XYZ file of C-alpha atoms in Angstrom:
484
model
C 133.033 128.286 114.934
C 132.969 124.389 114.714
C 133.006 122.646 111.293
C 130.433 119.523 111.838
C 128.485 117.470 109.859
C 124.674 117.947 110.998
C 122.247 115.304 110.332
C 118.692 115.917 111.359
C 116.657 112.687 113.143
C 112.941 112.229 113.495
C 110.948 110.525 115.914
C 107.553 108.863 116.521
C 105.911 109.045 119.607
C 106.033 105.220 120.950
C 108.491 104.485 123.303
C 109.901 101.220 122.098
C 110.789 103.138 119.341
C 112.237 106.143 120.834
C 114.387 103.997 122.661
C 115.965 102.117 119.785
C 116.275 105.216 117.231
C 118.259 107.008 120.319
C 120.706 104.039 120.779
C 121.892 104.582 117.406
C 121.855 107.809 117.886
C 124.566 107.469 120.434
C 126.549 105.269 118.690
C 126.530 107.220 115.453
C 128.103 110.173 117.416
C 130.207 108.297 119.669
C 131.804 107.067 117.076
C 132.068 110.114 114.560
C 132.940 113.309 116.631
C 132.229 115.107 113.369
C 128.959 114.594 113.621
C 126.091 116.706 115.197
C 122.519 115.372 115.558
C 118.930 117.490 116.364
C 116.093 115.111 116.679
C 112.914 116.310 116.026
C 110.244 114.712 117.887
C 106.125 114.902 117.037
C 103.976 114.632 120.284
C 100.663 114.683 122.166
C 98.998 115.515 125.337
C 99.857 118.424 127.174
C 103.010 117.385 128.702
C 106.290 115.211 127.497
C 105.939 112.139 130.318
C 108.939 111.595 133.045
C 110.226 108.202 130.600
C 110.778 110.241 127.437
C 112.062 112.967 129.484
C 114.882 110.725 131.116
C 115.649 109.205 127.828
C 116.792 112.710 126.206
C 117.878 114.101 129.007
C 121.364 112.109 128.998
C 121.917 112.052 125.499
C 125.152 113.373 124.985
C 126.212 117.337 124.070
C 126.821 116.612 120.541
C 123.028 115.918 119.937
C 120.140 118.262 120.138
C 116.619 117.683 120.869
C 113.345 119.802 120.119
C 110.128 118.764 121.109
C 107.646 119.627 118.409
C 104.189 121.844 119.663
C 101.543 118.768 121.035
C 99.093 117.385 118.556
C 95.358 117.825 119.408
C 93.555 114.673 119.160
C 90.359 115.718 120.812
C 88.243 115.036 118.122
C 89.278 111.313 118.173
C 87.396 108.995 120.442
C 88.200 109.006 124.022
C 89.207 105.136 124.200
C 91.099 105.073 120.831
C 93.381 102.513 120.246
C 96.775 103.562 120.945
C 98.311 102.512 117.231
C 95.597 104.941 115.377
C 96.427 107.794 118.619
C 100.141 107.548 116.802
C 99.111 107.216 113.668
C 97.116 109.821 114.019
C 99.577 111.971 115.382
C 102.546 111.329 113.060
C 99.755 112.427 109.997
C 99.095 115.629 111.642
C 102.841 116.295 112.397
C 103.988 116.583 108.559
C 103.893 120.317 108.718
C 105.570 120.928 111.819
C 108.183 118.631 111.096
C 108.393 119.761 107.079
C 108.995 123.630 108.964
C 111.692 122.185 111.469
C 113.441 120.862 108.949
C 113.713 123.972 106.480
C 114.752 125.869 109.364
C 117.686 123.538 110.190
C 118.922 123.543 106.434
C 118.485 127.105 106.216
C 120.519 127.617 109.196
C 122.519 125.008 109.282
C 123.147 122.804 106.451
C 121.797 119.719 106.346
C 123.519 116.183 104.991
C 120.976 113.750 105.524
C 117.711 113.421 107.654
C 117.207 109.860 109.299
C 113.459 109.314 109.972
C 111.990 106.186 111.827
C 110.547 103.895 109.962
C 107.096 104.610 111.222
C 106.993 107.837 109.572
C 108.217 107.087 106.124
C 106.431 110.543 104.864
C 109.405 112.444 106.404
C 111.551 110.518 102.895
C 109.824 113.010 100.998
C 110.080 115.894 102.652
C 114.086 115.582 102.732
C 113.631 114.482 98.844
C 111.931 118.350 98.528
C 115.190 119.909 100.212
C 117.676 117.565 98.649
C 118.999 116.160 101.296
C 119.876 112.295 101.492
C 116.926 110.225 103.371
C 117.065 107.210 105.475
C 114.958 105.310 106.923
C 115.475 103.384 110.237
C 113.896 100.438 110.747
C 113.867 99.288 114.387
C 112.706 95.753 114.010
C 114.079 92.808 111.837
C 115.094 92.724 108.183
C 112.698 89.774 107.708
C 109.939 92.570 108.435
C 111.681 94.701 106.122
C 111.842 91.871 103.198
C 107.985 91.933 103.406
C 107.306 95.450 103.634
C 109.560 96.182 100.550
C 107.746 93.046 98.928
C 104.376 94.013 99.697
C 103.110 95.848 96.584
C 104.219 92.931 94.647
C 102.597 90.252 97.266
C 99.429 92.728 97.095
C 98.877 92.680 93.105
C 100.295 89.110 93.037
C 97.294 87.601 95.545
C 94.001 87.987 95.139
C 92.473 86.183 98.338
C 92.507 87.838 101.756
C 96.240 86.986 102.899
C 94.300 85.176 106.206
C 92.634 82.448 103.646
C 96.131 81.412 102.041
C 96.607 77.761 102.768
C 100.393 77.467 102.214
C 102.809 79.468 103.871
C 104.255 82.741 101.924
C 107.118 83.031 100.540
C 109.414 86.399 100.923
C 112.685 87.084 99.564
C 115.289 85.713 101.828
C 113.169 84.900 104.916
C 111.677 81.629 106.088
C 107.776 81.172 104.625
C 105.526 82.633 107.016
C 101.922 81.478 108.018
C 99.530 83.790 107.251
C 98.101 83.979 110.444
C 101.715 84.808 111.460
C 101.765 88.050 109.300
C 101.999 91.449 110.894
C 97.994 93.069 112.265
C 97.546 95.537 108.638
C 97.978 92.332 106.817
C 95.144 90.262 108.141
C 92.267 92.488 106.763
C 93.105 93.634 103.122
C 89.684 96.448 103.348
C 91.015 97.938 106.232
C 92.308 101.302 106.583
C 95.650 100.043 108.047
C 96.194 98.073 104.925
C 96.190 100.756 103.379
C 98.345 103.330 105.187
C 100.777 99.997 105.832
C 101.433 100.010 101.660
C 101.557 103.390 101.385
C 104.248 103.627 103.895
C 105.846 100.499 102.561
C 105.695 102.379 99.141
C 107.750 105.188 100.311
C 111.080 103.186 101.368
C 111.798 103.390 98.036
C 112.601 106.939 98.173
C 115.351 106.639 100.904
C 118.552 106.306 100.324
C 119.369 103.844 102.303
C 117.500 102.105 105.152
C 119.184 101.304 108.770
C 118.422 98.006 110.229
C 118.743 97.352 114.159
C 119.968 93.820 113.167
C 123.448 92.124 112.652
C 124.509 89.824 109.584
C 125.074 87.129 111.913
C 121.481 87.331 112.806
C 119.561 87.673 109.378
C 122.461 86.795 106.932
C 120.314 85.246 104.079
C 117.929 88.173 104.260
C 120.017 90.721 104.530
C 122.270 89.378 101.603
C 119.002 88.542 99.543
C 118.006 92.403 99.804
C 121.671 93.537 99.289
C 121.508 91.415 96.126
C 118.315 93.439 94.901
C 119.676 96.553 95.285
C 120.268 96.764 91.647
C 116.627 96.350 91.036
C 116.010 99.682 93.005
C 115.986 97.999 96.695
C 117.281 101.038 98.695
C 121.175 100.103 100.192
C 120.291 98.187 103.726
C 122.690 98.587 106.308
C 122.789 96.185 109.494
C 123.935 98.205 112.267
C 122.472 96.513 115.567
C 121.987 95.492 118.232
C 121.178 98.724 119.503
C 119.875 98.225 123.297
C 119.907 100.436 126.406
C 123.119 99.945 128.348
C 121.353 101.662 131.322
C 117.986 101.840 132.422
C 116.142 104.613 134.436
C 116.067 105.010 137.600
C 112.455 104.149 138.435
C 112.508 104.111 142.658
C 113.613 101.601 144.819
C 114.885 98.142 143.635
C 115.976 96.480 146.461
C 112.924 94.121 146.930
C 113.718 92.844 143.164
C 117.308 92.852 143.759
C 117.185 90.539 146.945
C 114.718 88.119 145.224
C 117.576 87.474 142.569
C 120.343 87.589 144.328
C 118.862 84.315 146.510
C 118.595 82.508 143.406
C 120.836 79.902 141.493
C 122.240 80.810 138.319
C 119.853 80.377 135.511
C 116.945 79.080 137.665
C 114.158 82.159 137.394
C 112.079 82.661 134.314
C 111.735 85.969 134.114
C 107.881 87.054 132.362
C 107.088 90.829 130.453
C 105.068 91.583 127.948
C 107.164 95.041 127.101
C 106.562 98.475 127.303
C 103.203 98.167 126.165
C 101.870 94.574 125.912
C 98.688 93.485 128.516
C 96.835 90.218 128.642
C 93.224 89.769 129.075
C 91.910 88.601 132.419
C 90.869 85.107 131.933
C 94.703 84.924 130.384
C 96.474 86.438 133.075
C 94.348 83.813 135.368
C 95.666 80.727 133.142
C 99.511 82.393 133.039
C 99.301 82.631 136.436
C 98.128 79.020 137.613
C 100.751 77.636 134.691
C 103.116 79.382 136.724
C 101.862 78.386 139.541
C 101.784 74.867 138.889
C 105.139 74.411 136.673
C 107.225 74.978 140.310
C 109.429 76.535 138.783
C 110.875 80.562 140.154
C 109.854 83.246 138.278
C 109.709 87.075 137.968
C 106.610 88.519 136.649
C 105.729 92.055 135.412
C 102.143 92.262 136.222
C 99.891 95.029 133.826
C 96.109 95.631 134.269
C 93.778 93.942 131.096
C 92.997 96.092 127.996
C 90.556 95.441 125.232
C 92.822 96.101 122.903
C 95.905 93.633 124.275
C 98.059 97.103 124.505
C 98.286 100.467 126.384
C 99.718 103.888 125.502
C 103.356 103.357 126.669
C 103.948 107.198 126.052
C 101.311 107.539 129.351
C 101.923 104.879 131.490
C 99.865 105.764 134.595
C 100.504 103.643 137.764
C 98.177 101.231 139.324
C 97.868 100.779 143.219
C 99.314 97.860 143.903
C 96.304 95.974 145.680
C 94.512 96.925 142.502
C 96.206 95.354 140.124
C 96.857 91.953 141.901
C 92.788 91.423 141.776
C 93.187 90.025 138.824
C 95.485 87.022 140.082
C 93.782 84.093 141.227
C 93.026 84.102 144.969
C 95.522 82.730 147.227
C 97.906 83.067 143.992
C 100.442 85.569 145.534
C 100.763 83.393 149.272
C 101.156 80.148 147.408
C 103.946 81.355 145.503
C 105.855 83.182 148.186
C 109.500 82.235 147.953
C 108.999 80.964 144.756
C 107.831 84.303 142.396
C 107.869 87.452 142.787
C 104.930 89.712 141.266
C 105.897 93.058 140.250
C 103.569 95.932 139.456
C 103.540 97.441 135.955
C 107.211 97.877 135.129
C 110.496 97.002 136.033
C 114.361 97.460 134.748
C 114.376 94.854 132.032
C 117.869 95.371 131.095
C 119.226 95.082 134.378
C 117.430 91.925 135.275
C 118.298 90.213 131.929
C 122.038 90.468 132.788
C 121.311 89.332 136.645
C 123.021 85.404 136.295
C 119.840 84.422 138.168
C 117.894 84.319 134.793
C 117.359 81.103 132.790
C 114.844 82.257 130.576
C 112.291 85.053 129.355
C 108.608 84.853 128.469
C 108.500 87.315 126.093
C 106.158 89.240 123.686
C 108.789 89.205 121.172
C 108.849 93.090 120.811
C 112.382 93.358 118.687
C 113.416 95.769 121.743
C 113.352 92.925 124.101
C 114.547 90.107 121.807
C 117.684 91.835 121.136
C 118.058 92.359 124.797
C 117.734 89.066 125.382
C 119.943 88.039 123.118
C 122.925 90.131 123.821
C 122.420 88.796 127.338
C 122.269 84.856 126.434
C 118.700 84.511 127.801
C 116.408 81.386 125.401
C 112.961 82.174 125.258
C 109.315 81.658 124.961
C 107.766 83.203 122.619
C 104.176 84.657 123.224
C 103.254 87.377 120.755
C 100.495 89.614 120.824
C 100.037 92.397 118.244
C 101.921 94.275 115.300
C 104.576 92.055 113.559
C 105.398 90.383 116.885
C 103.747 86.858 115.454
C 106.375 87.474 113.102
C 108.964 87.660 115.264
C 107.842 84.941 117.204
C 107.900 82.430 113.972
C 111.992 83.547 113.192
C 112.831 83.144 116.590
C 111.239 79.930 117.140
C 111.240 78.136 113.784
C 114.306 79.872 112.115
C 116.433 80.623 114.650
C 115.048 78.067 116.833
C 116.229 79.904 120.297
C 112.612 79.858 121.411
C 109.449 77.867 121.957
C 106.314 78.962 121.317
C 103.125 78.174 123.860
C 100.143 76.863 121.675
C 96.703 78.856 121.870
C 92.888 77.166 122.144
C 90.367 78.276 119.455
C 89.923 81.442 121.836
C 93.377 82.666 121.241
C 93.901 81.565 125.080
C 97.417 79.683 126.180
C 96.018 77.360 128.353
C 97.900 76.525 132.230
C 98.594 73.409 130.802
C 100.800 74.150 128.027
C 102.457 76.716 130.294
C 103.440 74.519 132.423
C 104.935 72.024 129.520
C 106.822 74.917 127.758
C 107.670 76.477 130.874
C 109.556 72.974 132.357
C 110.845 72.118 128.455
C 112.677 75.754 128.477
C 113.616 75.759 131.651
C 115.055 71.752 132.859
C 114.238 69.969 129.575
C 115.949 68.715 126.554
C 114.606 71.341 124.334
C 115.583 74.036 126.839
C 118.967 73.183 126.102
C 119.826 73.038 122.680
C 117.646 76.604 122.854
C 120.185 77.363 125.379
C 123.360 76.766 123.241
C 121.944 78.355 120.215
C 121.305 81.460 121.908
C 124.912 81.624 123.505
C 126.221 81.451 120.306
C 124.070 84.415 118.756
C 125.078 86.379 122.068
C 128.870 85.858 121.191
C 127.622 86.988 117.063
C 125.840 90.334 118.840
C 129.175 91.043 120.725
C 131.172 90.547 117.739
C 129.057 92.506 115.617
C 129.393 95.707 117.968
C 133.428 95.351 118.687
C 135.527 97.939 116.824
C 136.230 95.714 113.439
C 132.714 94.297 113.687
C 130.331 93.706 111.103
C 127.673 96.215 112.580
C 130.148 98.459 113.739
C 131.997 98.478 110.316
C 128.918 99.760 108.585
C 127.894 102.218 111.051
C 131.396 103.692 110.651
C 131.665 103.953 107.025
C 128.305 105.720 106.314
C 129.095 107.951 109.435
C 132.286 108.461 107.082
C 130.365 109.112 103.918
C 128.332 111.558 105.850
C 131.070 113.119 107.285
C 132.809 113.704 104.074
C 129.830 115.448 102.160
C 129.392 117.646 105.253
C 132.803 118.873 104.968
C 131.505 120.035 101.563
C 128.546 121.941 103.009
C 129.839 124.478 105.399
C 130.026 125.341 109.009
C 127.930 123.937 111.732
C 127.240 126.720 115.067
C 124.647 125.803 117.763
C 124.134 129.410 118.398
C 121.982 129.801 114.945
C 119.576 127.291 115.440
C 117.954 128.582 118.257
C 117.858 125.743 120.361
């Protein structure tokens, strides 16, 4: 029998988030031996998809996994937009997860349960068992600033947050347009208003919340909320960047492979919209001719058009190739022969960020992907397209200033034009460079962050330690009597 500190870790069922709370996962254990994770993971559909599958299937021996029984959403309508099919799904998971979670404490003791930051009702549940509760937050701590902020900003404004003419202020972040504020925030009757302050609401019971950022990053937010914790901010804790060092296997990758390889260093803009994004058609028609017609290389991961700009990446089905490039322009993919390549659906992002072909990424500003690109050096172009990506998009490009950021028409369209002038400035302008030098220097801040004395890794290591030290307290951890 084994003495180990168990902490239990909860899930939601997007991808992009799976992905980051498992990289810390990793870390946490890697470095703590002490320490023993089970995640607990809500779900839908019949079956757990290949992705998800490969992602827990090489997570080390030291952490469990249990998959938790699939949610019915039958009664929902058939073409519901993915962010209400999770939302959905996390609200009907409270039991089953409030039952996994008594049985693990009962068995096992529990020290602390970590919960995404999605699913902020799981902070209460642990509160009911006494356990500590923390809450990981997978994208920035500028996000974070407003979230904690946004009872205050909500009883301090009046006016829909859309109609504000100057830009808002939020502790320790650069003022945001309001048209740059995260999708809950742009209709104050909706129903994901509400839910997104009720969740906000909730941080406030965690003990602490876990940021997949670095100081070197976000330094005057993260110190601003640090500052408040005395005012009953929870304790924030940058620990990132937390990115996949590996990515799945997904089939043959030669074609890709051979396409880079030909290139010069730093010459190929490399174009995804993440795990989920999708354009419209009359959008990826424009993004195609500005490609087209800036002459300069690039890698694009083609995805069909969706009403709602997004798809379910928990159900990624794939799309016959000649499908899927109808919607280029005609002619597109034989004029660009030798000059792009046009890949369907998905590709290994991670791997072709490090290739030393790539010069630059149009991106969709998911955090996943901006940290990737980061750690690997890459300056960017920011295109956002739903959730707090806008968001993103404004601290990368106005406070950071490692990106630049296409205009739109009055139909929320990027026209071929302006492609093609933020595509050359990025790639063999001026602008490009500076970009270019910033973003070397906040690669060489991620590595440092992450080495063994680092800030990140510092932080990680001493609430691992803190955990580890109230688990010795607890009792004895045994694998056998959880039944998994």
């Amino acid at each position: 029998m084994e003495t180990k500190t168990h902490i239990a870790l909860v899930t939601v069922p997007v991808y992009s988030h799976l992905r980051s709370i498992l990289e810390f996962t990793k870390t946490l254990v890697n470095l703590n031996q002490n320490i023993h994770v089970t995640c607990i993971n809500p779900t839908f559909g019949s079956s757990i998809c290949n992705n998800v599958k490969t992602l827990f299937e090489t997570l080390p021996s030291n952490i469990n996994y249990m998959f938790l029984p699939p949610i019915n959403l039958q009664d929902l309508p058939q073409d519901i937009h993915p962010a209400l099919k999770v939302q959905a799904t996390i609200y009907r998971s409270i039991p089953s997860i409030d039952d996994a979670l008594n049985t693990l404490d009962s068995s096992s003791k529990l020290v602390a349960v970590v919960s995404d930051g999605l699913i902020t009702q799981v902070l209460q549940l642990a509160k009911k068992l006494n356990i500590l509760a923390y809450s990981y937050f997978p994208s920035t701590t500028m996000l974070l600033s407003l979230c904690l902020h946004s009872s205050n900003l909500d009883k301090t404004i009046s006016s829909e947050y859309k109609d504000l003419l100057e830009p808002l202020e939020i502790p320790g972040c650069i003022p945001i347009h309001s048209t740059d504020l995260p999708d809950p925030m742009q209709d104050r009757s909706g129903e994901a208003y509400k839910v997104f302050l009720e969740g906000n609401d909730r941080f406030y019971l965690a003990d602490g919340i876990l940021v997949n950022s670095f100081l070197a990053l976000e330094e005057m937010t993260i110190k601003a909320l640090q500052q408040k914790e005395c005012e009953g901010i929870p304790s924030i804790y940058p620990i990132g960047p937390f990115v996949q060092n590996v990515s799945c296997d997904k089939g043959s990758n030669f074609e890709y492979l051979k396409f880079l390889d030909k290139q010069e260093k730093k010459s190929i803009l490399y174009v995804s919209f993440g795990s989920g994004g999708t354009l419209s058609n009359e959008q990826i028609i424009e993004l195609a001719f500005g490609l087209e017609l800036s002459g300069q290389i690039f890698f694009w991961v083609l995805r069909p058009p969706n009403k709602f700009g997004v798809i379910d990446d928990l159900d990624i089905s794939e799309y016959e190739d000649d499908i899927l490039f109808q919607y280029l322009p005609n002619g597109f993919l034989e004029r660009t022969k030798g000059k792009g390549l046009v890949v369907p659906y998905w590709a290994p992002q991670v791997e072709i960020l490090g290739h030393s072909s790539i010069g630059g990424f149009l991106c969709h500003c998911g955090w996943n992907s901006t940290l990737e690109s980061i750690i690997h050096g890459i300056p960017l172009i920011a295109w956002p397209l739903f959730a707090e990506q806008k968001m993103n998009a404004a601290l990368l490009s106005d406070g950071l200033k490692v990106a630049i950021r296409p205009k739109v028409n009055e139909k929320g369209i990027v026209e071929r034009e302006e492609i093609v002038k933020v595509v050359k400035n990025l790639m063999v302008g001026e602008e490009g460079k500076g970009i270019r030098e910033r973003m070397e220097k906040l690669k060489g801040d991620a590595i440092d962050a992450l080495k063994e004395n680092g800030s990140s890794t510092r932080t990680l290591t001493q609430l691992a330690f803190k955990w580890e030290s109230l688990g010795s307290h607890l009792g004895t951890y045994n694998d056998s009597r959880l039944g998994l």
